[in-house]
Coordinates of C-alpha atoms and ligand atoms in Angstrom, one line a residue:
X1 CA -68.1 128.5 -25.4
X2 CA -69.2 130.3 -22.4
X3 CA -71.3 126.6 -21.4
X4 CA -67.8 125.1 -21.8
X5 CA -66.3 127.4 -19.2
X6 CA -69.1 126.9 -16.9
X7 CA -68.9 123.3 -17.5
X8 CA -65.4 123.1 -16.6
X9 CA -65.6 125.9 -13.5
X10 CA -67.6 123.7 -11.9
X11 CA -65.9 120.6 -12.7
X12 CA -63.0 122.8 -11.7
X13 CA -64.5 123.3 -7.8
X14 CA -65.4 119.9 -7.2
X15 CA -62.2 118.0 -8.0
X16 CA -60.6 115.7 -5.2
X17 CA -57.0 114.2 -5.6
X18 CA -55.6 112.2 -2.3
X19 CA -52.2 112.2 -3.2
X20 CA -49.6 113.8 -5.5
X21 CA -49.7 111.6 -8.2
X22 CA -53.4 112.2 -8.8
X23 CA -52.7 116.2 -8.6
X24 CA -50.2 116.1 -11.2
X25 CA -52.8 113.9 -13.5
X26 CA -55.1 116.3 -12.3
X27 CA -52.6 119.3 -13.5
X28 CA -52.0 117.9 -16.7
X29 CA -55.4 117.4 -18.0
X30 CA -56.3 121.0 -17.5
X31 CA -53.3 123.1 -17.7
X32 CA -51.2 120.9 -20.2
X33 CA -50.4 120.7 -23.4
X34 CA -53.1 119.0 -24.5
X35 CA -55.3 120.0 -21.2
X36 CA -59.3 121.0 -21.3
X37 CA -58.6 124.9 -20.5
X38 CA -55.2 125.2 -23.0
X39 CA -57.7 123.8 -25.5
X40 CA -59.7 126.9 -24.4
X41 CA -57.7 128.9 -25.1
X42 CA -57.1 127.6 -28.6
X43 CA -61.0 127.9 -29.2
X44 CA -60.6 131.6 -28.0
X45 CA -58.9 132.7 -31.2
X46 CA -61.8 132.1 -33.5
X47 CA -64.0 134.1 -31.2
X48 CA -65.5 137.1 -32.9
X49 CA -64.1 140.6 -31.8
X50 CA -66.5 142.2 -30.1
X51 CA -66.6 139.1 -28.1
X52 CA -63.3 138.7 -27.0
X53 CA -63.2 141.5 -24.2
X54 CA -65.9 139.2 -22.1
X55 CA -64.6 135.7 -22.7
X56 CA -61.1 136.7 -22.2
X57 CA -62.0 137.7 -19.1
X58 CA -63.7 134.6 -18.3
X59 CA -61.2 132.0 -19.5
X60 CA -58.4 134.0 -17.5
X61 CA -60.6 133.7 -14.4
X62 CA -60.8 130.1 -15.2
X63 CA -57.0 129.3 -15.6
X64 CA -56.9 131.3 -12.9
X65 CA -59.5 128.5 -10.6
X66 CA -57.2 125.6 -12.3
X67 CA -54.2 126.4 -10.4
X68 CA -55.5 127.4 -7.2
X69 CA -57.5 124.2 -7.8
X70 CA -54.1 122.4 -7.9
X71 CA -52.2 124.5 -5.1
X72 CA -55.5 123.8 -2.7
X73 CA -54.8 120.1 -3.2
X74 CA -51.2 120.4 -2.5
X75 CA -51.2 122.0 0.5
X76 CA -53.8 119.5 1.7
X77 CA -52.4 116.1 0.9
X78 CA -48.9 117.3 2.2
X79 CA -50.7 118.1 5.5
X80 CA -52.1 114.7 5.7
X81 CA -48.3 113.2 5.1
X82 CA -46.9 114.8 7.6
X83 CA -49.1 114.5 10.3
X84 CA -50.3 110.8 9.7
X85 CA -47.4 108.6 7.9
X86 CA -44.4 110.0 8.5
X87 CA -43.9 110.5 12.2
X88 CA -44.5 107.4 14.7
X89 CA -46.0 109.2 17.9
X90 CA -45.4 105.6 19.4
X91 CA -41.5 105.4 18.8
X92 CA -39.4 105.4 21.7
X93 CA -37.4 108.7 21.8
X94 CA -33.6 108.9 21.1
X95 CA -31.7 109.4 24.2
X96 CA -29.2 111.5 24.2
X97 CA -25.7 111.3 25.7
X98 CA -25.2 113.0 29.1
X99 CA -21.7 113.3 30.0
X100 CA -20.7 112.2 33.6
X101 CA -17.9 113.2 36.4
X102 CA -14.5 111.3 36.4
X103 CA -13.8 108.6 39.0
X104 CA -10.9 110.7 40.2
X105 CA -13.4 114.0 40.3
X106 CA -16.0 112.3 42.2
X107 CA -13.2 110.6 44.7
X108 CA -12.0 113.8 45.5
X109 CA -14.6 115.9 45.5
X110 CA -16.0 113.4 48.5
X111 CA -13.0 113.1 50.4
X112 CA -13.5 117.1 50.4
X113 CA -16.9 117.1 51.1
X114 CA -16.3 114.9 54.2
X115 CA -13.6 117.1 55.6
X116 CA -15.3 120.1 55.1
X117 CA -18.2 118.9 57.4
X118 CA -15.4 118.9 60.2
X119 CA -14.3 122.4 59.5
X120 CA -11.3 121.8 57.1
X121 CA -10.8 124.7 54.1
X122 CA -9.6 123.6 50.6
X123 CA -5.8 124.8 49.9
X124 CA -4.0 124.6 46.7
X125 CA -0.7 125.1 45.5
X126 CA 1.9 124.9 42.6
X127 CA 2.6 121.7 40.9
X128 CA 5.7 123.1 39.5
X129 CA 7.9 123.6 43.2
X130 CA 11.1 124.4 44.8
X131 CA 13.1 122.1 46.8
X132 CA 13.0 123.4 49.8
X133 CA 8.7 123.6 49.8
X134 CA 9.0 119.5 48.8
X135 CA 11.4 118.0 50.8
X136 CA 14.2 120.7 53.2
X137 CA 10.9 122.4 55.5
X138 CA 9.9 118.9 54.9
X139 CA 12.4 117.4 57.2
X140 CA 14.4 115.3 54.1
X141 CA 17.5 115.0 54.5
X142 CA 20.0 116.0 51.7
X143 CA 21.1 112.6 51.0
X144 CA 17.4 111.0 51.2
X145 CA 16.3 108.6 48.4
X146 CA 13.0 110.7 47.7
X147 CA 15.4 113.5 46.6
X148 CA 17.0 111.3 43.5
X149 CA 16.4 111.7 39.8
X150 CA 15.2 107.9 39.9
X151 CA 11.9 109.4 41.6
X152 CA 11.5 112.9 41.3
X153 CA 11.0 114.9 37.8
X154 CA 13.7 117.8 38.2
X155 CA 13.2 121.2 36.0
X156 CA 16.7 122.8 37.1
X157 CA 18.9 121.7 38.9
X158 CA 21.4 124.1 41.6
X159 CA 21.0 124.4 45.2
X160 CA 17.5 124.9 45.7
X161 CA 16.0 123.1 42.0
X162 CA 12.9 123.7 40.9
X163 CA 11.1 120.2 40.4
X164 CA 7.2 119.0 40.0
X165 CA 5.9 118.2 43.1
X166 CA 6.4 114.6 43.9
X167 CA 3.5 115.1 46.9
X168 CA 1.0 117.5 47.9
X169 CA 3.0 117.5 51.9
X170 CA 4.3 120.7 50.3
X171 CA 1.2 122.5 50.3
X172 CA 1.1 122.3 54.1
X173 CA 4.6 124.1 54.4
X174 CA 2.7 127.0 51.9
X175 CA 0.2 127.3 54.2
X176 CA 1.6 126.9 57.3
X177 CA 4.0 129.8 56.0
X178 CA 1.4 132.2 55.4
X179 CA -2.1 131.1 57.2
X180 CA -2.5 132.0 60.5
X181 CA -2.8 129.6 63.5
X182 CA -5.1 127.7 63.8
X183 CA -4.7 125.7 60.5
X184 CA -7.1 123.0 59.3
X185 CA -6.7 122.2 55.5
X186 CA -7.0 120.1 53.2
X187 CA -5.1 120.1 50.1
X188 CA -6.2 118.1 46.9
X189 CA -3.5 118.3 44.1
X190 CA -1.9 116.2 41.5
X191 CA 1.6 114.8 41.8
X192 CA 4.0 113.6 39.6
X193 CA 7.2 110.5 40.5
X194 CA 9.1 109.0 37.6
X195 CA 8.2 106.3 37.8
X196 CA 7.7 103.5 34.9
X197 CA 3.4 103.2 34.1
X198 CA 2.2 99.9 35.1
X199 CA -1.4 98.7 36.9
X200 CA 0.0 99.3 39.9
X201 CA 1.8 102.8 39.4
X202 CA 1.5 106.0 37.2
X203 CA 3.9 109.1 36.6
X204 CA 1.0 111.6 37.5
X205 CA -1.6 111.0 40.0
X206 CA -3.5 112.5 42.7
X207 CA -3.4 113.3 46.2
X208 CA -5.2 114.8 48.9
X209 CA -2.9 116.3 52.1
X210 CA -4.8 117.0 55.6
X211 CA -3.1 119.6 58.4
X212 CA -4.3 120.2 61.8
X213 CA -2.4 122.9 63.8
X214 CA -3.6 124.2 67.3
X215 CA -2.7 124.5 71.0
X216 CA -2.5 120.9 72.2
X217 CA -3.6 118.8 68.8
X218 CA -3.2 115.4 69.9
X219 CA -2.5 111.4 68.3
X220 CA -6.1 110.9 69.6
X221 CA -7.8 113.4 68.0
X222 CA -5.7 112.3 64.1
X223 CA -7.1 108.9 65.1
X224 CA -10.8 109.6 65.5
X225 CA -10.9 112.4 62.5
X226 CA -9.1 109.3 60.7
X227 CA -12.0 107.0 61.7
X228 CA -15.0 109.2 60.8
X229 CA -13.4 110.0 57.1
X230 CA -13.1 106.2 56.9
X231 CA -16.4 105.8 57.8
X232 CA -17.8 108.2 55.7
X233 CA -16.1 107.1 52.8
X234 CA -16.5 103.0 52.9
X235 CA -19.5 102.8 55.7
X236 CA -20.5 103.1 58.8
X237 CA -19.3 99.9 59.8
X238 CA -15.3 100.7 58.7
X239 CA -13.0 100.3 61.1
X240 CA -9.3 101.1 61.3
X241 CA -6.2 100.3 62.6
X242 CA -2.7 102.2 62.6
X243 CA 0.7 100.7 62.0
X244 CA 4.0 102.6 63.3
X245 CA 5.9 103.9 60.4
X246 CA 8.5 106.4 59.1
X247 CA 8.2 109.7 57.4
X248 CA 10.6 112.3 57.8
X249 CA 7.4 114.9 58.5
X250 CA 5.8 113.4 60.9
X251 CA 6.7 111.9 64.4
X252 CA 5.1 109.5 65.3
X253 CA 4.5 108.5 62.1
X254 CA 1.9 105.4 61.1
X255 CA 0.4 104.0 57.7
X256 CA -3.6 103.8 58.2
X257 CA -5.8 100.3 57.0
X258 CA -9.3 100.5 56.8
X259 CA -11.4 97.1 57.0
X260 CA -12.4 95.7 53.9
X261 CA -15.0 96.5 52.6
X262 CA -15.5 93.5 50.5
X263 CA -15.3 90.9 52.4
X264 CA -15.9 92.5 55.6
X265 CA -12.6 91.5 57.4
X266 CA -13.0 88.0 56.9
X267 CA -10.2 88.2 54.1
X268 CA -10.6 87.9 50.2
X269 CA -8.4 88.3 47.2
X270 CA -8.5 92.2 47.0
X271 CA -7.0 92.4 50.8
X272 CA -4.8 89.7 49.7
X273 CA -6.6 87.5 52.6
X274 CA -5.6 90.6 55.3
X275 CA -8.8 91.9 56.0
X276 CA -7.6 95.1 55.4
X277 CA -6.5 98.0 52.7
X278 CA -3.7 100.4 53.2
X279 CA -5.5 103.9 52.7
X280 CA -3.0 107.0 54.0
X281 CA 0.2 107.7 55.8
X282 CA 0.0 109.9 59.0
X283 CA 1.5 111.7 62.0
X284 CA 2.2 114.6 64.1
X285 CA 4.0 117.1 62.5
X286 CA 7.6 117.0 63.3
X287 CA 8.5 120.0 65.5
X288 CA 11.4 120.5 63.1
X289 CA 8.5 120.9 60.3
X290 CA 7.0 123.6 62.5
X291 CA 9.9 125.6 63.2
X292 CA 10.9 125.3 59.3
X293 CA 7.5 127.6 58.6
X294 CA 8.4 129.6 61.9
X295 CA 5.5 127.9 63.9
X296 CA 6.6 127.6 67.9
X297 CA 6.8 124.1 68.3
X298 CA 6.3 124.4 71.9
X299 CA 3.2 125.8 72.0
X300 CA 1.8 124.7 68.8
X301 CA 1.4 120.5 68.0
X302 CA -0.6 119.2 64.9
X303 CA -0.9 116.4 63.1
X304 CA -1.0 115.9 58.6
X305 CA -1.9 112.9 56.6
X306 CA -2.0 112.0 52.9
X307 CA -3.9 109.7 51.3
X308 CA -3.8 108.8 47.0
X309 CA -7.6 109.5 44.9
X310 CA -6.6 106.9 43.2
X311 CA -6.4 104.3 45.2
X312 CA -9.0 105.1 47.4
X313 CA -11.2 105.1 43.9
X314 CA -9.5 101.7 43.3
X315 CA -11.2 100.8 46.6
X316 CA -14.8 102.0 46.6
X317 CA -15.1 100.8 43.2
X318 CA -12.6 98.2 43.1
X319 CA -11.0 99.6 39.3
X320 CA -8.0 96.7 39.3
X321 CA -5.6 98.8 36.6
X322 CA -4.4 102.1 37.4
X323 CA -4.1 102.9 33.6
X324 CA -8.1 102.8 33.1
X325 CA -8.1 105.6 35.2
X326 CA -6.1 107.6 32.5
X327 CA -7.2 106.1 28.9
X328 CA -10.8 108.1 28.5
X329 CA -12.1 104.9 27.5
X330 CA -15.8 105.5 27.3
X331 CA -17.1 102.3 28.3
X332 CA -14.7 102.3 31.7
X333 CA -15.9 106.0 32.4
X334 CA -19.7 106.0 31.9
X335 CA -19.8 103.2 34.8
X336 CA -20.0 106.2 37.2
X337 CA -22.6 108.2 35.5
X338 CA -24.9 107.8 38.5
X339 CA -22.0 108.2 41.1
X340 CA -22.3 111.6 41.8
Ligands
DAH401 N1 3.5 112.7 51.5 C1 3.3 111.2 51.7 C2 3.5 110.5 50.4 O1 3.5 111.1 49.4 C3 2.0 110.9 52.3 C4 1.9 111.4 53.8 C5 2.2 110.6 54.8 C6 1.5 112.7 54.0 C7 2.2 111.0 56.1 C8 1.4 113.1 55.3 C9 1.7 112.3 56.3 O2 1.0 114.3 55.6 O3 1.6 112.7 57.6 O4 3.5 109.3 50.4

């Protein structure tokens, strides 16, 4: 018996396996049922007394070899799994998703980023306004169109109703109510008209006000801050031009066009063959605007402009639908992961 043990201790030490299959063969033909050292152990009973003590010992320290045997040869054929078929060091990595501005975002977070360079300070104010902050200081009118439930979104009603903003013009009376002179702001905000949702026009959108309030402001200096935003914004090579037009804040009032940038001027189907894109309305501040927020009109002149994020956005990245702007529809949005 005690050759037997030797035997199998050193056949014991010098088994290989190279993969699980063989260690479990390996398992079963010593430690099994029917295994070499079980079979041992059945030999161990007809072992004389006195002899027992000493090859008890042994065949313990034997079983003992067998499994360590068998744990050894786990641990190293699972090493060699992991580290040789299993992982593809060559595989391309899985990218994973980065999320990216909104067009509107990066729109307006350039338009501020271009005034601020001139010296203009960001103002907000309430979306939810009085009457008298979005149209009376404004210069409108009672009986003025802008006023009617067709266009504005009304949350009381009474002499002085508290509506949602339907521009971000009311911002300047805020400010020119309680920042002192000289004032120039801009004002980014979102508006809301009730109107019906179509490519061309949304209930909620975005706008961005400008104010300019100092001893002797004048239509020449609105024109050239005019002209370096546009040039900023669509190229160096933008030029604009100013029609006359009406707004009851502003007198002289004109709507701006910048040169398009698509075709350069020469006309194409986004300028509808023009040559140019309507941008922003403008002015000088009515004196009656000033005197509303208790600014002397005689001795202070300024001028304001508004302009829409979204169509500027439209624009720059010529987005045809208004509604894409709105839907969260990943394929529309990830288009300006690398605008800003
Ligand atoms: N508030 C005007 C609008 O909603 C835009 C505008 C035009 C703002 C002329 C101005 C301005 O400050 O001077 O359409």
């Amino acid at each position: 018996m005690e050759n037997k043990i030797k035997d199998l201790m050193q056949r014991i030490e010098a088994m290989k396996a190279s993969n699980e299959q063989e260690i479990e063969e390996l398992r079963v033909r010593l430690l099994g049922k029917k295994g070499e050292v079980t079979a041992l152990f059945e030999e161990f009973r007809t072992v004389p007394p006195e002899m027992k003590k000493l090859f008890g010992q042994k065949l313990n320290g034997l079983k003992t070899a067998a499994q360590a045997k068998i744990e050894e040869l786990k641990n190293s054929v699972g090493k060699q799994v992991s580290s040789s078929s299993k992982t593809d060091l060559t595989m391309p990595g899985v990218p994973y998703l980065t999320g990216s501005r909104h067009p509107i975002s990066i729109t307006r977070n350039e338009i501020i980023s271009i005034f601020s360079k001139s010296g203009y300070s960001v103002v907000e104010g309430p979306e939810i306004e009085d009457d008298w902050h979005v149209f009376g200081a404004l210069n409108f009118p009672p009986e003025h169109p802008a006023r009617d439930m067709q266009d504005t979104f009304f949350v009381t009603s009474g002499d002085n109703p508290v509506l949602l903003r339907t521009h971000t013009s009311s911002v300047q009376v805020r400010a020119m109510e309680k920042l002192p002179l000289p004032i120039r702001i801009i004002c980014p905000g979102r508006v809301f008209r009730n109107e019906a949702i179509s490519a061309r026009a949304h209930c909620i959108f975005h706008q961005v006000e400008g104010l300019y309030i100092d001893e002797g402001v004048s239509f020449a200096d609105m024109k050239q801050a005019i002209l370096l935003f546009a040039q900023e914004m669509f190229g160096k090579d933008a030029k604009i031009r100013m029609r006359p037009s009406y707004f009851p804040f502003t007198e002289p009032s004109a709507e701006v066009d910048v040169s398009c940038n698509i075709c350069k001027g020469k006309g194409c189907n986004i300028c509808k063959g023009t040559g140019w894109l309507e941008i922003m309305g403008c002015g000088m501040v009515d004196p009656n605007v000033l005197e509303a927020s208790g600014i002397d009109s005689r001795k202070y002149s300024g001028f304001a402009f508004g302009m829409g994020v979204e169509r500027i956005a439209m624009l720059k990245w010529q987005v045809k639908d208004l509604r894409e702007y709105f839907e969260n529809d990943l394929r529309f949005l990830s288009e300006f992961e690398t605008a800003i």
